PDB file of C-alpha atoms in Angstrom:
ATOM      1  CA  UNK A  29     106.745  85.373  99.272  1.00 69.00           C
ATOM      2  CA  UNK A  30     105.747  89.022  98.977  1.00 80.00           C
ATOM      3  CA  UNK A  31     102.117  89.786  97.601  1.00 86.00           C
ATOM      4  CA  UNK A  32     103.249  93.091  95.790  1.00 89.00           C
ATOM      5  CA  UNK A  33     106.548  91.868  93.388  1.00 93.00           C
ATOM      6  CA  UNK A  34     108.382  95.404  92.799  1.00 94.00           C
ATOM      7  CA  UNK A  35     110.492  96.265  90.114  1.00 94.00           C
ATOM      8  CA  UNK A  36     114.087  95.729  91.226  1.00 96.00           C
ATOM      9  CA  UNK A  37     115.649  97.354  88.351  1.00 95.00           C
ATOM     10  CA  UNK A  38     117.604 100.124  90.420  1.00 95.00           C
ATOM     11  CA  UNK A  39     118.253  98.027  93.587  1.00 98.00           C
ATOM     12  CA  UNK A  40     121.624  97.097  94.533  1.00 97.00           C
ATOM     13  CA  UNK A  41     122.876  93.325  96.005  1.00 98.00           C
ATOM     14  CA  UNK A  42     123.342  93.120  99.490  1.00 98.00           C
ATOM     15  CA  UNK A  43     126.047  91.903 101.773  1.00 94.00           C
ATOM     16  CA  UNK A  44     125.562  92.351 105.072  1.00 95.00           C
ATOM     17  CA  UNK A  45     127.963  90.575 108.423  1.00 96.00           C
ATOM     18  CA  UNK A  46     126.210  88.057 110.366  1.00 96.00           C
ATOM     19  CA  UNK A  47     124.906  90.813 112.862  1.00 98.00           C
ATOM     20  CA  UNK A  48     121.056  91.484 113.846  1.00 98.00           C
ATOM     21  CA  UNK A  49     119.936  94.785 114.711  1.00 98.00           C
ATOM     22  CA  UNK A  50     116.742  95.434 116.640  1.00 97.00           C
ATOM     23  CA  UNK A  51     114.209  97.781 115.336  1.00 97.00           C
ATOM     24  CA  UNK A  52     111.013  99.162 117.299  1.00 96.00           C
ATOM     25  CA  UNK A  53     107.933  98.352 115.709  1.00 96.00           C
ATOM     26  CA  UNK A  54     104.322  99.866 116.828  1.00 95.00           C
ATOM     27  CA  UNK A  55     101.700  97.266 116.766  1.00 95.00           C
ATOM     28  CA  UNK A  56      97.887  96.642 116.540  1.00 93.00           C
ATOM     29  CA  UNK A  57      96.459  96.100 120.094  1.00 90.00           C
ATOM     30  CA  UNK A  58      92.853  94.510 118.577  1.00 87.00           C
ATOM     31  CA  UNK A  59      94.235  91.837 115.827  1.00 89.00           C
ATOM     32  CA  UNK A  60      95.247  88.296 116.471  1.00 88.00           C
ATOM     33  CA  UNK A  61      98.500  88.628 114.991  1.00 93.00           C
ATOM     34  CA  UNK A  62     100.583  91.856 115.780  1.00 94.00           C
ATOM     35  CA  UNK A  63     100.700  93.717 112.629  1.00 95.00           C
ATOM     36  CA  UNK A  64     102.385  97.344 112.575  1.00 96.00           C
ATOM     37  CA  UNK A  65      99.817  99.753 113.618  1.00 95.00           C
ATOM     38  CA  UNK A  66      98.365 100.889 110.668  1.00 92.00           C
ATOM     39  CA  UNK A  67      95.221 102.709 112.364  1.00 90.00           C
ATOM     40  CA  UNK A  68      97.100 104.470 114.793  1.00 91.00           C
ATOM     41  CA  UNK A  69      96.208 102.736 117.656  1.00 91.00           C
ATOM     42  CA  UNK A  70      98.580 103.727 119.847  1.00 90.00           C
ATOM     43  CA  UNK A  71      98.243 107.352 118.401  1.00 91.00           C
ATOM     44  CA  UNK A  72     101.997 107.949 117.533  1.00 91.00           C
ATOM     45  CA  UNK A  73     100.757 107.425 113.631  1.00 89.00           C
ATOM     46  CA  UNK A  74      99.430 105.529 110.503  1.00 90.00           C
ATOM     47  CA  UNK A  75     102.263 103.088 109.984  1.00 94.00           C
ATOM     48  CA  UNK A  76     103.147 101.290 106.881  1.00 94.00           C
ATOM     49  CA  UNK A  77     106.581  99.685 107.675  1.00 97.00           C
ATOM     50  CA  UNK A  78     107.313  96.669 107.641  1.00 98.00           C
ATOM     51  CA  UNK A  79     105.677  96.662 104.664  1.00 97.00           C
ATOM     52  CA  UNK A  80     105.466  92.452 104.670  1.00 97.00           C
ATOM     53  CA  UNK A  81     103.042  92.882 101.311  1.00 96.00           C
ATOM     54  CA  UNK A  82     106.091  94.055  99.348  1.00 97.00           C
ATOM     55  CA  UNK A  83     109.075  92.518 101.345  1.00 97.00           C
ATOM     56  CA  UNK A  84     110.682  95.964 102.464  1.00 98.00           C
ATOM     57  CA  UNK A  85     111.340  98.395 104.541  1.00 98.00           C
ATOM     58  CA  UNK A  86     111.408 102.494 104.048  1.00 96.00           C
ATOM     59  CA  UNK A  87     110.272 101.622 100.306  1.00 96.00           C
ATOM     60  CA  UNK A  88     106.194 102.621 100.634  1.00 95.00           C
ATOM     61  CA  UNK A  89     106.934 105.233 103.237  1.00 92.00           C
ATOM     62  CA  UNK A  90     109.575 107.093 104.293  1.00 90.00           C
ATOM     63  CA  UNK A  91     109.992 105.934 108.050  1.00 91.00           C
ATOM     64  CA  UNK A  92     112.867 105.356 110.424  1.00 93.00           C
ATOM     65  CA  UNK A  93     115.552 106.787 107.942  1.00 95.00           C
ATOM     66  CA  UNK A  94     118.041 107.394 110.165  1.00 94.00           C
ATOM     67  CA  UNK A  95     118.094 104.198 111.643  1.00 95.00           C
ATOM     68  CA  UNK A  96     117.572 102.010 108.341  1.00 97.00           C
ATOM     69  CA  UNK A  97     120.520 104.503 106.799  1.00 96.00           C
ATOM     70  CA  UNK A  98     122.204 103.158 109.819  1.00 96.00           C
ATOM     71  CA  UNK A  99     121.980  99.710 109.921  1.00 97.00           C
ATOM     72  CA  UNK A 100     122.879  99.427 106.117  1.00 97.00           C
ATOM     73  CA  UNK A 101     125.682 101.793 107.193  1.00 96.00           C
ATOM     74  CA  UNK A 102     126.934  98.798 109.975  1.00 96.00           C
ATOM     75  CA  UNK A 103     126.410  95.805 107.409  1.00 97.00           C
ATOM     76  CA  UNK A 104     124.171  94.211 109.431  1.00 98.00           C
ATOM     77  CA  UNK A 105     122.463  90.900 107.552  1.00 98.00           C
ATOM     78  CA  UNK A 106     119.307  91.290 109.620  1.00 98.00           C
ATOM     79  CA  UNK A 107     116.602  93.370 111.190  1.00 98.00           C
ATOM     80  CA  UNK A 108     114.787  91.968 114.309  1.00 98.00           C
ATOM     81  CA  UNK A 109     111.222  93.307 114.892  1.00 98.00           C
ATOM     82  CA  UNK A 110     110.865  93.943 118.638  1.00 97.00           C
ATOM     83  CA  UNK A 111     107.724  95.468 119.979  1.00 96.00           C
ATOM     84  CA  UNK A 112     106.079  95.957 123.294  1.00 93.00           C
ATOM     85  CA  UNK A 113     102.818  93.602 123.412  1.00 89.00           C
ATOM     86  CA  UNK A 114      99.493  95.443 124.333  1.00 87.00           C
ATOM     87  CA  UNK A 115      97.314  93.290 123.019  1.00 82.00           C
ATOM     88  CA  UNK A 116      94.249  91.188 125.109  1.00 78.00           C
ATOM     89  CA  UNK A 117      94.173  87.916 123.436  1.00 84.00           C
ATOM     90  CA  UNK A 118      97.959  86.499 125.761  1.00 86.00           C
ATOM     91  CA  UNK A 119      97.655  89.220 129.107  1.00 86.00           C
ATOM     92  CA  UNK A 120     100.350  86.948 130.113  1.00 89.00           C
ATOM     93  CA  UNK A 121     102.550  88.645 127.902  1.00 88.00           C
ATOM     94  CA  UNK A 122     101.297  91.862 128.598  1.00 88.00           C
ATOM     95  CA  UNK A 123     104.067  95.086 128.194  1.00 90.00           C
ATOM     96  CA  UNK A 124     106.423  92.244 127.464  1.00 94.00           C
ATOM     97  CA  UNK A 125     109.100  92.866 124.820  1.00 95.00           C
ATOM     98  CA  UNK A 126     108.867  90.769 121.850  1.00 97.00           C
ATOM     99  CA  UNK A 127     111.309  90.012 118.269  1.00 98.00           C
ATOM    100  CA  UNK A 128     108.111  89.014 116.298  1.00 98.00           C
ATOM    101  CA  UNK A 129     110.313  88.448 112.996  1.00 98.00           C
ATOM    102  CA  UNK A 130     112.975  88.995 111.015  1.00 98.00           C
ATOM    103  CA  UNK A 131     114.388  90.804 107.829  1.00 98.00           C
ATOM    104  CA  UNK A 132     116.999  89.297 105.935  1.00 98.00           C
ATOM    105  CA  UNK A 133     118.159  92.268 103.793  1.00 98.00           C
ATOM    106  CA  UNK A 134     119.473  91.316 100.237  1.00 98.00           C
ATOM    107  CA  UNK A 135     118.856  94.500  98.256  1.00 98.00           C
ATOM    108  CA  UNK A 136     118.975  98.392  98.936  1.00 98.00           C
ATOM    109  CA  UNK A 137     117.871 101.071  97.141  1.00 98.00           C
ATOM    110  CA  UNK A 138     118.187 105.046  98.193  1.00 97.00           C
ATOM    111  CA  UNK A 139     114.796 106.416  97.391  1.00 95.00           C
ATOM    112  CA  UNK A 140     115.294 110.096  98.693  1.00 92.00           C
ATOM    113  CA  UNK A 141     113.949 111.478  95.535  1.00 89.00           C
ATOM    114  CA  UNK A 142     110.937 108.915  95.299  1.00 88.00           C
ATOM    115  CA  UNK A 143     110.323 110.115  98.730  1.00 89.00           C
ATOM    116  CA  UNK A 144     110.144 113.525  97.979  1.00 86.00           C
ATOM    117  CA  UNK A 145     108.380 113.500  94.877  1.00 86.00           C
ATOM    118  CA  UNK A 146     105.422 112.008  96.271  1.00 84.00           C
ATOM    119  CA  UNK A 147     105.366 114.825  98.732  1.00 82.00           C
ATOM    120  CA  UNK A 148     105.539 117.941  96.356  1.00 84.00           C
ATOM    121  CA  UNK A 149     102.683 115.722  94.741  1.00 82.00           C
ATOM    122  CA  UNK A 150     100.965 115.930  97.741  1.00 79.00           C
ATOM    123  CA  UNK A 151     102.604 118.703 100.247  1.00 75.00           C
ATOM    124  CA  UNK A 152      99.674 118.454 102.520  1.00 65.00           C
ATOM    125  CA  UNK A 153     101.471 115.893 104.215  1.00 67.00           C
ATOM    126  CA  UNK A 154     103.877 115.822 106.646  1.00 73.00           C
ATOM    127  CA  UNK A 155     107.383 116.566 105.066  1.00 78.00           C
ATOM    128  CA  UNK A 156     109.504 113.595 104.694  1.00 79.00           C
ATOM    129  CA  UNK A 157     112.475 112.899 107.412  1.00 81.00           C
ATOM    130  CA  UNK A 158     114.509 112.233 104.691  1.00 81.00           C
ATOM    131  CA  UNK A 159     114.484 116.428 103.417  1.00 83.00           C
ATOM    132  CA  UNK A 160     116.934 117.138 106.124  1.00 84.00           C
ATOM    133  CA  UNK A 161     119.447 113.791 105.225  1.00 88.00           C
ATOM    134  CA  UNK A 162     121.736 113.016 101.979  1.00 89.00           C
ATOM    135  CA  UNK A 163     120.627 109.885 101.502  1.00 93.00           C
ATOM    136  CA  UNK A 164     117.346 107.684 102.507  1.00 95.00           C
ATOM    137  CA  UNK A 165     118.243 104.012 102.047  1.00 97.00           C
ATOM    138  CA  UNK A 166     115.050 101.583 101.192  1.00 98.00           C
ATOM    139  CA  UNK A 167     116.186  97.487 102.020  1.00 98.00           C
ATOM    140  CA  UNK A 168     114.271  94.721 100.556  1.00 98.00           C
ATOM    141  CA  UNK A 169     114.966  90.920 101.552  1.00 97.00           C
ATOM    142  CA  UNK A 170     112.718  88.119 102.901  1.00 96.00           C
ATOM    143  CA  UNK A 171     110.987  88.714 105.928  1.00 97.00           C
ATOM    144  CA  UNK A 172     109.378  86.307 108.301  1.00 98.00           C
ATOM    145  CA  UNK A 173     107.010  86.740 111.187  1.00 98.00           C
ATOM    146  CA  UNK A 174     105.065  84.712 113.567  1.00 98.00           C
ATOM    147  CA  UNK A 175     102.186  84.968 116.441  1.00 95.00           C
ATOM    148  CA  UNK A 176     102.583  85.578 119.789  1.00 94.00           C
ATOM    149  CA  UNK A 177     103.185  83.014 121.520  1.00 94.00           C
ATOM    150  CA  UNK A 178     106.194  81.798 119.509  1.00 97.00           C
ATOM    151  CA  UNK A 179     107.516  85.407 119.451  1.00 97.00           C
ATOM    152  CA  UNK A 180     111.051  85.406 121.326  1.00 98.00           C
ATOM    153  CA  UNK A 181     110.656  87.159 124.555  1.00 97.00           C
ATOM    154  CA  UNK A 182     113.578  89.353 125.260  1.00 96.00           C
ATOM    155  CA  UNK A 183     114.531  90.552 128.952  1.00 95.00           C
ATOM    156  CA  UNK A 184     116.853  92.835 130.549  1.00 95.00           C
ATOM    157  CA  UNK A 185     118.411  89.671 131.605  1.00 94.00           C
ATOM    158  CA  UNK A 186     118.997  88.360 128.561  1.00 91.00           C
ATOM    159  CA  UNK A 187     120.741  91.502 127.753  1.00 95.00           C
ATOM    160  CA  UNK A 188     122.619  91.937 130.634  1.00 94.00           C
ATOM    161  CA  UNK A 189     123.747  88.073 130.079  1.00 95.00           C
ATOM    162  CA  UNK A 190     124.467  88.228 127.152  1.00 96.00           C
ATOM    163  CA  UNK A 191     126.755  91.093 127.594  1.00 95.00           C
ATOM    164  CA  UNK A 192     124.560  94.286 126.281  1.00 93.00           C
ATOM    165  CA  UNK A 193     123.744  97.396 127.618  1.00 92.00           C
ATOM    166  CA  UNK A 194     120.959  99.119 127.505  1.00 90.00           C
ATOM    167  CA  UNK A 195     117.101  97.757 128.717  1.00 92.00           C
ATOM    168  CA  UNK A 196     113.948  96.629 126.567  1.00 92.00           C
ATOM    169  CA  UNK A 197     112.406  99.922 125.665  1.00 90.00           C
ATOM    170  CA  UNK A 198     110.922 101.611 122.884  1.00 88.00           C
ATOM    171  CA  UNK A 199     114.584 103.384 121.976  1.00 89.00           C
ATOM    172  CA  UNK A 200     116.403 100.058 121.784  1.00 92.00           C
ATOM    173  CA  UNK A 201     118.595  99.453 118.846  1.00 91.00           C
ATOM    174  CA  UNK A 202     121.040  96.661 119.964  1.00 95.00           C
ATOM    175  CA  UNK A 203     123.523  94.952 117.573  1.00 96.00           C
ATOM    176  CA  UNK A 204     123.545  91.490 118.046  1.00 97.00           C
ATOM    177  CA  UNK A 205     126.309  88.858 117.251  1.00 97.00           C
ATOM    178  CA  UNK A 206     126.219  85.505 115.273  1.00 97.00           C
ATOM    179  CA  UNK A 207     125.837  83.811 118.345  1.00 97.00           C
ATOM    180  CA  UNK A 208     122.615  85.488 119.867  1.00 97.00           C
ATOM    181  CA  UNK A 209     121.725  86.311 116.518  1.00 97.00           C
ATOM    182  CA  UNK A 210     121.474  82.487 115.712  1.00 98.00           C
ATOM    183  CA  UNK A 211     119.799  81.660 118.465  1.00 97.00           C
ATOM    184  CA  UNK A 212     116.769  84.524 118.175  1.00 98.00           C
ATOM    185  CA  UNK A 213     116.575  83.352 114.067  1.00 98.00           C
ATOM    186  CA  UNK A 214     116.536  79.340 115.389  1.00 98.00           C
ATOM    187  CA  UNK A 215     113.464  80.073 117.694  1.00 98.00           C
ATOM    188  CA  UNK A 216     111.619  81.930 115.533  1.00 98.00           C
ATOM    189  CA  UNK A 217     112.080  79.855 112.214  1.00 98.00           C
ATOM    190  CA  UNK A 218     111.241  76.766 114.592  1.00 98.00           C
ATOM    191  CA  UNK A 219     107.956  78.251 114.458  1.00 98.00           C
ATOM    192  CA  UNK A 220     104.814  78.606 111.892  1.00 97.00           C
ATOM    193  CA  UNK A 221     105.687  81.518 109.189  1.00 97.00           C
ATOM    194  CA  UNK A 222     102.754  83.673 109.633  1.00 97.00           C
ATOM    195  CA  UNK A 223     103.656  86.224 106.744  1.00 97.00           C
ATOM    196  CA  UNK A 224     100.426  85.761 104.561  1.00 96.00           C
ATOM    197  CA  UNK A 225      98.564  86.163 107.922  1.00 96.00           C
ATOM    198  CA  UNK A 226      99.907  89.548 108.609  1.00 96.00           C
ATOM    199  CA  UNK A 227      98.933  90.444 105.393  1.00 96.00           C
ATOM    200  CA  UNK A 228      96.025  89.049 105.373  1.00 94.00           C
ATOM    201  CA  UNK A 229      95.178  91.477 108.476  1.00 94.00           C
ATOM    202  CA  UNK A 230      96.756  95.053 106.923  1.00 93.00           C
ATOM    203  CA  UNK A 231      94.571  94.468 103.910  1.00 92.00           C
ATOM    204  CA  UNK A 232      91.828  94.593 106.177  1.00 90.00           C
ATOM    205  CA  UNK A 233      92.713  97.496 108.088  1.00 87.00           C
ATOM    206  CA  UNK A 234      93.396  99.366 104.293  1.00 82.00           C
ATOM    207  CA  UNK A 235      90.044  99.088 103.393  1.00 81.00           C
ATOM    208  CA  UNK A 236      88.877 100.092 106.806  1.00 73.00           C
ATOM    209  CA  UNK A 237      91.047 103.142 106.246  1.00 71.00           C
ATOM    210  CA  UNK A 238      89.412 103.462 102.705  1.00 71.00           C
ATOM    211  CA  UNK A 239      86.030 103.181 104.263  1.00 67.00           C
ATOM    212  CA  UNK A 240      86.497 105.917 106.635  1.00 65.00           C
ATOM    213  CA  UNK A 241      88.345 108.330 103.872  1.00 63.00           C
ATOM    214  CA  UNK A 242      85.383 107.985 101.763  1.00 61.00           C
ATOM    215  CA  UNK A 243      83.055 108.798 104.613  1.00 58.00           C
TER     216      UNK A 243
END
């Protein structure tokens, strides 16, 4: 369940194919769970997607547009979370790549305006990716996420095995079918839900940010 309940008045229902695509998601090198980097970390930014406290995606921020735009675009049901581990706590799985949970999108939402509101409000920002696009879709569904060690490793084997191109890296968006998408969603739903933990851990990091704004 999210901890922030949104209003949904404005959202529209969601029916997606039984496809997953895989979306690139910086995470925290320092926490126990691997949370989006949301103290730029890895210095590529302050991330606040997936936004697991409010079950969406492109909704609090306006991040990834094009690809989000795209995978409503394809009808795909679900959005695997892959991410390259960097943490210390499993050096075992060390610059391995990792689906560390799932979206199941039910409800979209094209918040270009929203987006750009909150930037005239504010224009000392960076301007939104969505100024340049026609539309900047926001998806909302249930999410699920777990730790590391139950994360499903994903290799160039398995790609090349399973009959997709491409290798593990940062810029991989792969489509994948029922059948490999049932088998990534049955290994990580065979494993603890550790949602409220990831939230637990970006609250944290907020009022660390808070902390250091005030200073």
């Amino acid at each position: 369940m999210p901890k922030i309940q949104i209003n949904l008045n404005g959202w529209e229902d969601y029916r997606g194919n039984s496809t997953g695509t895989l979306l690139y998601v910086e995470t925290s090198r320092q926490s126990a769970v691997p949370v989006r980097d949301q103290l730029n970390e890895n210095g590529k930014g302050y991330f606040y997607e997936p936004n697991y406290e409010t079950s969406t995606y492109g909704f609090v921020s306006c991040t990834n547009v094009k690809n989000i735009n795209a995978i409503v675009k394809n009808k795909s049901r679900y959005i695997l979370f892959g991410t390259r581990y960097g943490g210390a706590t499993h050096p075992e799985l060390k610059n391995k790549y990792l689906i560390i949970g799932y979206m199941e999108i039910i409800k979209t939402r094209d918040v270009r305006t929203r987006h750009i509101q909150k930037f005239m409000l504010n224009p000392s920002k960076d301007k939104p990716e969505s100024m340049n696009l026609s539309k900047d879709i926001a998806v909302y569904g249930n999410m699920r996420f777990v730790d590391i060690e139950n994360a499903f490793l994903l290799t160039d084997e398995h790609l090349k095995e399973w009959g997709y191109t491409g290798r593990t890296t940062r810029q991989l968006k792969t489509i994948f079918d029922k059948e490999h998408l049932d088998l990534i969603l049955k290994h990580l739903d065979a494993a603890p839900d550790m949602t409220d933990e990831y939230i637990a851990t970006v609250d944290e990091y907020k009022e660390v940010l808070e902390e250091e704004n005030e200073a």
